[in-house]
XYZ file of C-alpha atoms in Angstrom:
566
model
C 54.951 105.985 96.979
C 55.731 109.746 96.140
C 54.614 112.391 98.550
C 51.166 115.276 99.812
C 52.369 117.968 100.053
C 50.151 119.441 102.126
C 49.007 123.086 101.552
C 47.983 123.617 105.130
C 51.706 123.027 105.668
C 53.421 124.727 102.274
C 54.927 127.932 101.971
C 53.447 129.408 99.514
C 51.448 132.776 99.296
C 49.183 134.027 96.534
C 47.628 137.253 95.105
C 44.493 138.415 93.385
C 45.967 141.708 91.964
C 48.564 141.665 89.398
C 52.054 142.641 90.415
C 52.502 146.134 89.217
C 56.187 146.349 87.436
C 54.726 143.676 85.995
C 54.230 143.035 82.489
C 54.098 139.850 80.298
C 51.875 136.896 81.514
C 54.876 134.528 82.347
C 56.264 137.949 85.360
C 52.519 138.010 86.444
C 51.657 134.587 87.295
C 53.870 132.583 88.393
C 54.261 135.896 91.263
C 51.115 135.659 91.696
C 50.874 131.793 92.431
C 53.939 131.318 94.203
C 56.351 130.213 92.681
C 58.971 133.317 92.364
C 59.490 136.448 94.526
C 61.590 139.021 93.250
C 64.593 139.275 95.337
C 66.400 142.608 93.477
C 66.223 143.653 89.381
C 66.887 140.258 88.067
C 66.682 138.221 90.506
C 64.398 135.650 91.790
C 64.178 134.080 95.124
C 62.307 130.165 93.309
C 59.693 128.985 95.806
C 58.769 125.568 96.757
C 56.409 125.483 94.136
C 58.933 127.030 91.711
C 61.789 124.621 92.647
C 59.518 121.676 91.884
C 58.631 123.055 88.539
C 62.293 124.348 87.475
C 63.592 119.595 88.742
C 61.701 118.543 86.559
C 63.121 120.132 83.771
C 66.430 119.612 85.071
C 65.326 115.637 85.083
C 64.042 115.713 81.736
C 67.289 116.876 80.556
C 69.244 115.432 82.231
C 67.890 112.465 81.288
C 67.934 113.109 78.094
C 71.752 114.290 78.300
C 72.490 110.509 79.482
C 70.849 109.047 76.692
C 73.433 110.467 73.955
C 76.356 109.970 76.158
C 76.899 113.112 77.520
C 79.326 113.650 81.090
C 77.483 115.531 83.918
C 79.955 117.866 85.158
C 79.953 120.592 87.843
C 82.096 123.671 87.133
C 82.570 126.514 89.389
C 80.611 129.761 88.668
C 83.283 132.386 89.888
C 86.043 132.266 86.725
C 88.843 133.912 85.988
C 89.665 137.284 84.015
C 92.716 135.206 82.497
C 90.875 132.704 80.538
C 87.919 134.612 78.723
C 90.922 137.439 77.955
C 92.605 134.411 76.238
C 89.195 133.942 73.652
C 89.286 137.675 73.326
C 85.517 137.123 74.861
C 86.508 138.981 78.203
C 86.303 142.021 75.993
C 83.574 141.522 73.978
C 80.881 140.540 76.494
C 81.924 144.326 77.362
C 79.554 144.874 80.976
C 77.381 142.182 80.174
C 79.519 140.727 82.170
C 79.629 140.492 86.312
C 83.556 141.324 86.808
C 85.376 141.390 90.596
C 89.021 141.461 91.763
C 89.033 139.321 95.304
C 91.304 140.538 97.944
C 94.414 140.291 96.919
C 93.406 142.142 93.310
C 92.885 139.020 91.763
C 90.054 139.747 88.430
C 87.563 137.441 88.182
C 84.267 137.403 86.877
C 80.698 135.553 86.875
C 80.170 132.698 84.327
C 78.459 133.611 81.270
C 78.896 130.805 79.813
C 81.421 127.770 80.252
C 82.905 127.561 76.833
C 86.735 128.577 78.286
C 86.560 126.538 80.760
C 85.409 123.233 79.396
C 88.394 123.595 76.730
C 90.496 124.334 79.398
C 88.998 121.399 81.810
C 89.706 118.956 78.388
C 92.865 120.111 77.652
C 93.738 119.081 81.579
C 92.421 116.043 81.493
C 92.123 114.272 77.374
C 95.688 113.864 75.992
C 94.942 111.014 72.724
C 91.868 110.399 70.524
C 91.867 107.153 71.326
C 90.078 109.036 75.058
C 87.276 111.308 71.975
C 84.740 111.192 71.223
C 83.730 113.265 75.030
C 79.553 115.245 75.500
C 80.315 117.126 79.406
C 77.051 118.939 79.924
C 76.268 121.382 82.958
C 73.098 121.997 84.473
C 74.165 125.522 86.592
C 72.964 129.335 87.652
C 74.233 131.664 84.957
C 75.243 135.947 85.154
C 74.702 138.713 82.879
C 74.731 141.815 83.281
C 71.295 142.807 81.346
C 71.283 147.021 81.090
C 67.559 146.139 81.804
C 66.242 142.966 83.031
C 62.137 142.360 82.424
C 59.664 139.582 81.812
C 59.891 138.069 84.843
C 62.623 135.276 84.388
C 62.367 135.593 81.405
C 65.657 137.331 80.730
C 66.960 137.478 83.983
C 70.538 138.309 85.852
C 71.035 134.905 87.685
C 69.733 132.669 85.520
C 69.947 128.532 85.050
C 71.531 127.086 81.836
C 72.628 124.032 81.051
C 74.829 124.077 78.361
C 76.118 121.406 76.455
C 80.775 120.669 75.137
C 81.113 117.961 72.301
C 84.843 117.578 71.770
C 86.184 115.375 68.522
C 88.821 115.185 66.577
C 86.890 115.385 62.833
C 84.201 117.516 61.470
C 82.631 114.368 60.938
C 82.202 113.824 64.671
C 81.111 116.843 64.712
C 78.274 116.672 62.443
C 77.060 114.345 64.314
C 76.874 114.851 68.146
C 75.867 118.398 66.559
C 72.553 115.728 64.968
C 72.755 114.545 68.336
C 71.912 116.856 70.202
C 69.349 118.343 68.176
C 67.192 115.055 68.373
C 67.338 115.247 72.045
C 66.518 119.461 71.713
C 62.990 117.782 69.774
C 62.717 115.099 72.378
C 63.512 117.490 75.015
C 60.816 119.848 74.241
C 58.729 117.864 73.640
C 57.914 115.766 76.910
C 57.616 119.801 77.822
C 54.981 119.981 76.062
C 56.904 123.073 74.468
C 55.499 124.844 71.816
C 58.479 125.085 69.848
C 60.329 126.164 66.412
C 64.056 125.517 64.929
C 65.359 128.241 62.983
C 68.418 129.119 61.263
C 70.713 131.550 63.089
C 73.493 133.177 62.691
C 76.853 132.515 64.261
C 77.630 136.049 65.422
C 80.162 135.637 68.114
C 80.260 132.458 68.930
C 82.203 131.007 65.031
C 81.722 128.203 64.149
C 80.099 127.024 60.627
C 76.791 126.125 61.462
C 73.849 127.605 64.120
C 70.501 127.033 65.347
C 67.714 128.389 67.603
C 64.761 126.650 69.367
C 62.078 128.889 69.551
C 59.197 129.077 71.107
C 56.236 131.457 69.817
C 54.431 133.591 73.044
C 54.107 137.178 72.082
C 56.386 137.955 75.202
C 59.956 136.809 73.334
C 62.302 139.309 72.289
C 63.250 137.638 69.436
C 61.113 137.871 65.941
C 61.188 134.635 63.473
C 60.546 134.049 59.473
C 58.528 131.793 58.791
C 57.641 129.930 55.230
C 53.284 129.835 55.033
C 54.176 127.770 52.092
C 57.836 125.458 52.918
C 59.380 124.497 56.184
C 61.949 126.900 55.953
C 62.867 128.906 59.369
C 64.675 131.380 60.390
C 65.797 134.633 63.385
C 65.177 137.562 61.025
C 69.236 137.830 61.559
C 70.083 134.701 59.731
C 67.558 136.001 56.846
C 69.550 135.820 53.325
C 68.029 137.651 49.087
C 70.269 136.574 47.288
C 71.675 139.573 44.635
C 70.014 139.360 41.284
C 72.583 141.272 38.848
C 70.529 144.319 36.318
C 71.822 145.829 32.993
C 72.220 149.129 33.506
C 73.908 149.587 30.326
C 70.248 152.152 29.582
C 70.283 153.895 32.295
C 72.272 157.903 31.753
C 74.753 159.226 33.538
C 75.164 160.795 37.280
C 73.274 163.405 37.004
C 73.356 166.712 40.407
C 69.494 167.625 41.764
C 69.914 171.074 43.556
C 67.176 169.776 46.737
C 67.984 172.191 49.884
C 66.927 170.775 52.947
C 66.960 166.953 52.074
C 69.013 165.075 54.820
C 66.825 162.910 55.113
C 64.679 159.989 52.692
C 61.303 161.077 54.254
C 62.199 164.760 52.600
C 63.822 164.442 50.038
C 60.947 161.789 48.272
C 58.984 164.322 48.951
C 60.918 166.813 47.182
C 61.632 165.050 43.704
C 58.106 163.549 43.982
C 59.291 159.402 43.779
C 59.191 156.842 46.069
C 61.376 156.410 49.199
C 62.679 152.647 47.322
C 64.589 154.990 44.035
C 66.525 156.380 46.737
C 69.363 155.074 48.021
C 69.537 155.133 52.182
C 73.966 155.721 53.286
C 73.653 155.154 56.750
C 77.512 155.973 58.700
C 78.938 153.443 61.754
C 82.121 153.361 63.786
C 83.325 149.260 63.670
C 86.354 149.251 65.694
C 86.093 152.965 65.259
C 86.949 152.556 61.605
C 83.494 154.936 59.355
C 82.019 152.472 57.349
C 79.099 153.359 55.175
C 75.994 150.743 54.873
C 73.626 151.392 51.811
C 70.107 149.929 52.071
C 66.690 150.829 49.818
C 66.217 154.233 50.740
C 62.518 152.152 52.052
C 63.978 150.101 54.699
C 65.481 150.021 58.278
C 69.489 149.301 58.628
C 69.391 146.339 61.436
C 71.996 147.600 63.438
C 71.822 143.872 65.604
C 72.414 142.041 62.799
C 75.193 143.653 60.917
C 76.854 143.947 64.365
C 76.062 140.029 64.339
C 77.388 139.708 60.758
C 81.000 141.885 61.848
C 81.387 140.407 65.461
C 83.598 140.230 67.241
C 84.647 144.246 65.953
C 82.723 146.309 68.059
C 79.469 148.325 65.680
C 78.245 152.103 66.290
C 76.479 154.715 65.077
C 78.399 157.683 64.093
C 78.305 161.148 66.175
C 78.290 164.610 65.167
C 82.459 164.947 65.758
C 83.345 162.633 63.920
C 82.155 164.787 60.523
C 85.115 166.937 62.232
C 87.984 166.747 59.601
C 86.479 164.908 57.518
C 85.040 166.911 54.399
C 84.364 164.145 52.569
C 81.537 163.007 54.754
C 78.221 165.705 54.003
C 75.659 165.349 56.550
C 72.385 164.250 55.101
C 73.945 164.457 52.013
C 76.511 160.950 51.730
C 76.743 159.217 48.330
C 78.635 156.417 47.599
C 80.312 157.549 44.681
C 83.584 159.413 45.297
C 83.495 158.545 48.750
C 87.316 157.788 49.425
C 88.612 155.721 51.891
C 85.600 154.109 53.209
C 84.672 151.112 53.662
C 80.968 150.345 52.097
C 78.596 147.493 52.773
C 75.374 147.094 51.186
C 72.738 144.978 51.176
C 72.051 142.267 48.405
C 69.284 144.875 47.238
C 72.198 147.043 45.818
C 72.634 145.064 43.166
C 75.137 145.605 39.873
C 73.560 147.843 37.481
C 70.738 149.184 39.741
C 70.004 152.344 39.581
C 70.122 155.101 42.486
C 68.887 158.751 44.603
C 71.657 159.294 46.758
C 73.292 161.570 48.049
C 75.801 163.570 45.712
C 78.479 164.377 48.886
C 77.305 167.832 48.762
C 75.029 170.021 51.064
C 71.726 170.492 50.113
C 72.665 168.193 46.641
C 72.029 164.813 45.660
C 72.692 162.903 42.765
C 70.289 160.491 39.822
C 71.334 157.596 38.337
C 74.415 156.560 40.604
C 74.718 152.955 38.950
C 75.850 150.489 41.434
C 78.996 148.553 39.878
C 79.383 151.630 37.479
C 79.939 154.190 39.334
C 80.802 152.284 42.657
C 81.767 149.593 43.628
C 80.460 147.407 47.087
C 83.029 146.166 49.355
C 81.512 143.737 50.638
C 77.681 142.025 50.349
C 75.510 142.137 53.755
C 72.033 141.231 54.747
C 71.570 144.020 56.639
C 67.958 145.082 56.087
C 66.011 145.002 58.526
C 63.009 141.674 57.226
C 59.599 142.607 56.973
C 56.196 140.235 56.831
C 55.749 139.678 52.872
C 59.842 139.807 51.891
C 60.669 137.092 49.576
C 61.539 133.278 50.855
C 64.903 132.297 50.158
C 64.252 128.422 49.407
C 60.829 128.907 47.748
C 60.431 132.915 47.185
C 56.976 133.444 48.771
C 56.732 136.032 51.049
C 57.471 135.270 54.845
C 54.870 135.857 58.110
C 57.418 137.284 61.331
C 56.530 136.331 64.431
C 57.777 136.161 68.053
C 59.206 134.192 70.511
C 61.058 133.056 72.911
C 64.350 131.160 72.192
C 65.212 127.952 74.557
C 67.899 126.871 73.183
C 70.401 127.738 71.125
C 73.309 124.945 69.847
C 76.820 125.768 67.262
C 79.080 124.088 65.463
C 82.226 126.101 67.356
C 84.476 124.338 65.441
C 87.994 125.208 66.712
C 88.432 128.447 67.319
C 88.535 128.003 71.488
C 90.760 125.304 70.423
C 92.794 127.672 68.658
C 92.852 130.062 71.987
C 93.754 127.636 74.160
C 95.849 124.939 71.827
C 93.214 121.781 72.866
C 95.324 119.232 70.780
C 95.372 115.441 70.688
C 97.342 113.287 69.615
C 96.481 111.688 66.794
C 96.134 107.844 65.293
C 99.619 108.950 63.522
C 101.417 110.037 66.458
C 101.237 113.687 65.993
C 98.485 116.134 67.146
C 95.312 116.562 65.577
C 93.706 120.436 66.711
C 89.949 119.508 68.110
C 87.059 120.265 67.238
C 84.532 122.097 69.762
C 79.864 122.447 69.541
C 78.608 123.917 72.214
C 75.037 123.415 72.691
C 72.536 125.161 75.488
C 69.073 125.457 76.851
C 67.517 127.898 78.974
C 66.512 125.831 81.375
C 64.136 128.377 83.505
C 63.363 130.003 80.566
C 61.424 126.999 79.276
C 59.671 128.061 83.111
C 57.927 131.355 81.958
C 57.672 129.488 77.912
C 55.743 127.237 79.858
C 53.738 130.096 81.951
C 53.330 132.315 78.225
C 52.414 129.910 76.035
C 49.549 127.172 78.562
C 48.084 129.683 80.198
C 44.200 131.051 80.591
C 42.663 132.963 82.084
C 42.556 131.863 85.245
C 46.103 131.141 86.037
C 49.161 129.138 85.390
C 48.692 125.164 83.154
C 51.273 123.117 83.550
C 52.160 120.401 81.338
C 51.974 117.414 83.529
C 55.054 115.828 83.330
C 56.562 119.866 84.403
C 53.861 120.297 86.950
C 54.772 120.235 90.757
C 51.641 117.555 91.303
C 50.234 115.939 89.374
C 46.607 116.160 90.677
C 45.837 119.104 93.693
C 42.837 117.585 96.279
C 40.376 120.094 97.125
C 38.528 120.248 100.394
C 36.268 121.762 99.740
C 36.095 122.696 103.920
C 33.787 120.859 106.176
C 35.765 118.256 108.540
C 34.440 114.950 106.812
C 35.627 116.765 103.193
C 38.903 117.478 104.676
C 39.215 113.985 106.330
C 38.512 112.195 102.664
C 40.307 114.618 100.842
C 43.241 113.307 103.106
C 42.340 110.046 102.796
C 42.498 110.208 99.099
C 45.455 111.783 98.163
C 47.434 108.970 100.660
C 46.015 106.656 98.630
C 47.311 108.445 95.256
C 50.454 108.932 97.052
C 50.952 105.580 97.820
C 50.283 104.480 94.088
C 52.804 106.224 92.855
C 50.948 110.330 92.061
C 52.026 113.068 92.659
C 49.183 115.227 95.211
C 49.046 118.692 96.296
C 46.193 118.688 99.065
C 44.006 121.775 99.905
C 43.660 121.394 103.770
C 43.821 124.858 105.190
C 41.382 125.237 107.637
C 40.156 129.139 107.818
C 39.932 129.189 104.044
C 36.607 129.644 102.037
C 35.920 127.046 99.144
C 35.963 129.846 96.654
C 40.019 130.994 97.870
C 40.780 127.743 97.327
C 38.665 126.683 93.742
C 40.434 129.846 92.729
C 43.616 129.165 93.897
C 43.701 125.864 92.210
C 43.312 127.201 88.849
C 45.912 130.050 89.226
C 48.628 127.454 90.769
C 48.129 125.142 87.244
C 48.569 121.176 88.387
C 47.055 119.442 85.644
C 44.098 116.683 87.464
C 41.275 118.877 90.086
C 39.513 117.044 92.427
C 37.109 118.093 95.036
C 36.029 116.015 97.724
C 32.141 118.370 98.100
C 28.929 118.217 98.457
C 29.120 114.575 98.015
C 31.561 113.661 100.387
C 29.469 111.900 102.426
C 28.017 109.448 99.018
C 31.914 108.744 98.863
C 31.367 110.961 95.017
C 33.821 113.172 94.134
C 34.602 116.325 91.489
C 37.243 115.883 88.972
C 38.188 118.297 87.014
C 40.440 118.419 83.823
C 42.265 122.474 84.236
C 43.313 121.809 80.652
C 40.026 121.469 79.563
C 37.337 122.692 82.061
C 36.014 119.066 81.337
C 34.289 117.838 85.128
C 32.593 114.272 85.357
C 31.489 112.790 89.076
C 33.717 109.810 90.685
C 33.619 107.516 93.466
C 37.374 106.929 95.445
C 37.368 103.901 93.899
C 36.839 105.213 90.786
C 38.339 108.061 91.018
C 41.443 106.748 91.777
C 41.749 103.855 89.278
C 41.515 106.779 87.030
C 44.204 108.603 88.422
C 46.490 105.920 88.799
C 46.493 105.282 84.890
C 46.588 108.823 83.777
C 49.928 108.524 86.629
């Protein structure tokens, strides 16, 4: 038997107006409908209705993780600094970590994710290949000191996450665990009613050989991904590749210097010479772990610093400053060219293919050079896809122009390999009695993010509109006001609950029917059952929250209909 939630006893305060600081749909509606309350920047209190939604998502995640053989544990959120020193991630995370000391001066942090601690647990508990493979998971609060928490619960400093980890002795075992998680994630997001895309991603600082993201398309999303309209290719923009095609550069003449005063930017240079920006070579100077590196891209494209950082992780990438040019006469600000650069690593986008000719800086003030040919006049140390992806860029798989969309990252899976096992010397005895290094996978789902993503995807002009699997109730019974209507509403609610249907009933006294109807739309339970003008006849009105379809039913018909749907 399910419980009846009586709104006369429920702690809920709905709002007619959007919060002043709310920019995204989920932020506006979750606060207005009484699901969450802001405690501080990026820190949220989950109120009774919000906690029910959060727990429903947690239940689905737990059921599917258990179905693939996952074993649930609960690790501490307060973690010793030395574990993250051992992996190198204490420095990698930098300001994202919440750091603290105890009264004795020992250093700790609040866990942003738990690869290190899971590795140590397995090292302590498992010693033989006979005990593997194993999948461990937890559903727990994580902490990251976001510089600009925003979008309600979508980007918080404290958030709920499911993180799981697979351990095996072979790469084949890792691939199988990855496959199991991928399939489980598809089932989870389908059950939650989330429209999602699986896209190729880069592993970055996490390391490993393979990585995919699960994205929920939404205008409020902070991720940009590409989708090919002609094939099944989809990827995070940081994972999009461009195939370098060398060309015959023998027809290009020798390098020729050009007098180009007051042209330190691509725009001023292109205007001065009367050429398209695409004919020029842009050279951006950055520092990689303090060392100056030049990055070359076509003049009509921008360097994606996030993408560059992912390629070079765990190294720290930052832009050069005016002070970095001091004592470096070879680096002429605004007129840098790859030819003649000394002691500077040169990274180029694949579009700067061998044989292509460019107009670029001549490493002299007010001077550029043309006919500068890649592979003839300068060498590229590393080719990396580093340009900001644009709509219409060719699909790496079929060549069709790509589309760009915004999305919310709701899950990420990694084949980590042995990065963390190496850091903690995680070995087990193999079949031959010799130590075998364990290989790992890491798999995350943003549980609280899923709430925000669902709100963004399913809400309409009236309010939230939850899928049944995660809604705080199956049916919202509304008593239109009079004693007879309230009596009928409570009676129907009890009968539905006895049949296992989760029921919320608005039995509030002194609240107008208009307010009750508005709140029912705002709260977003899938079915709304109204005890209204025909209550004396035992007739109710059933409304589908998503479609708006209405029909009148007798009490018995309504109970039969909703019980079958339940």
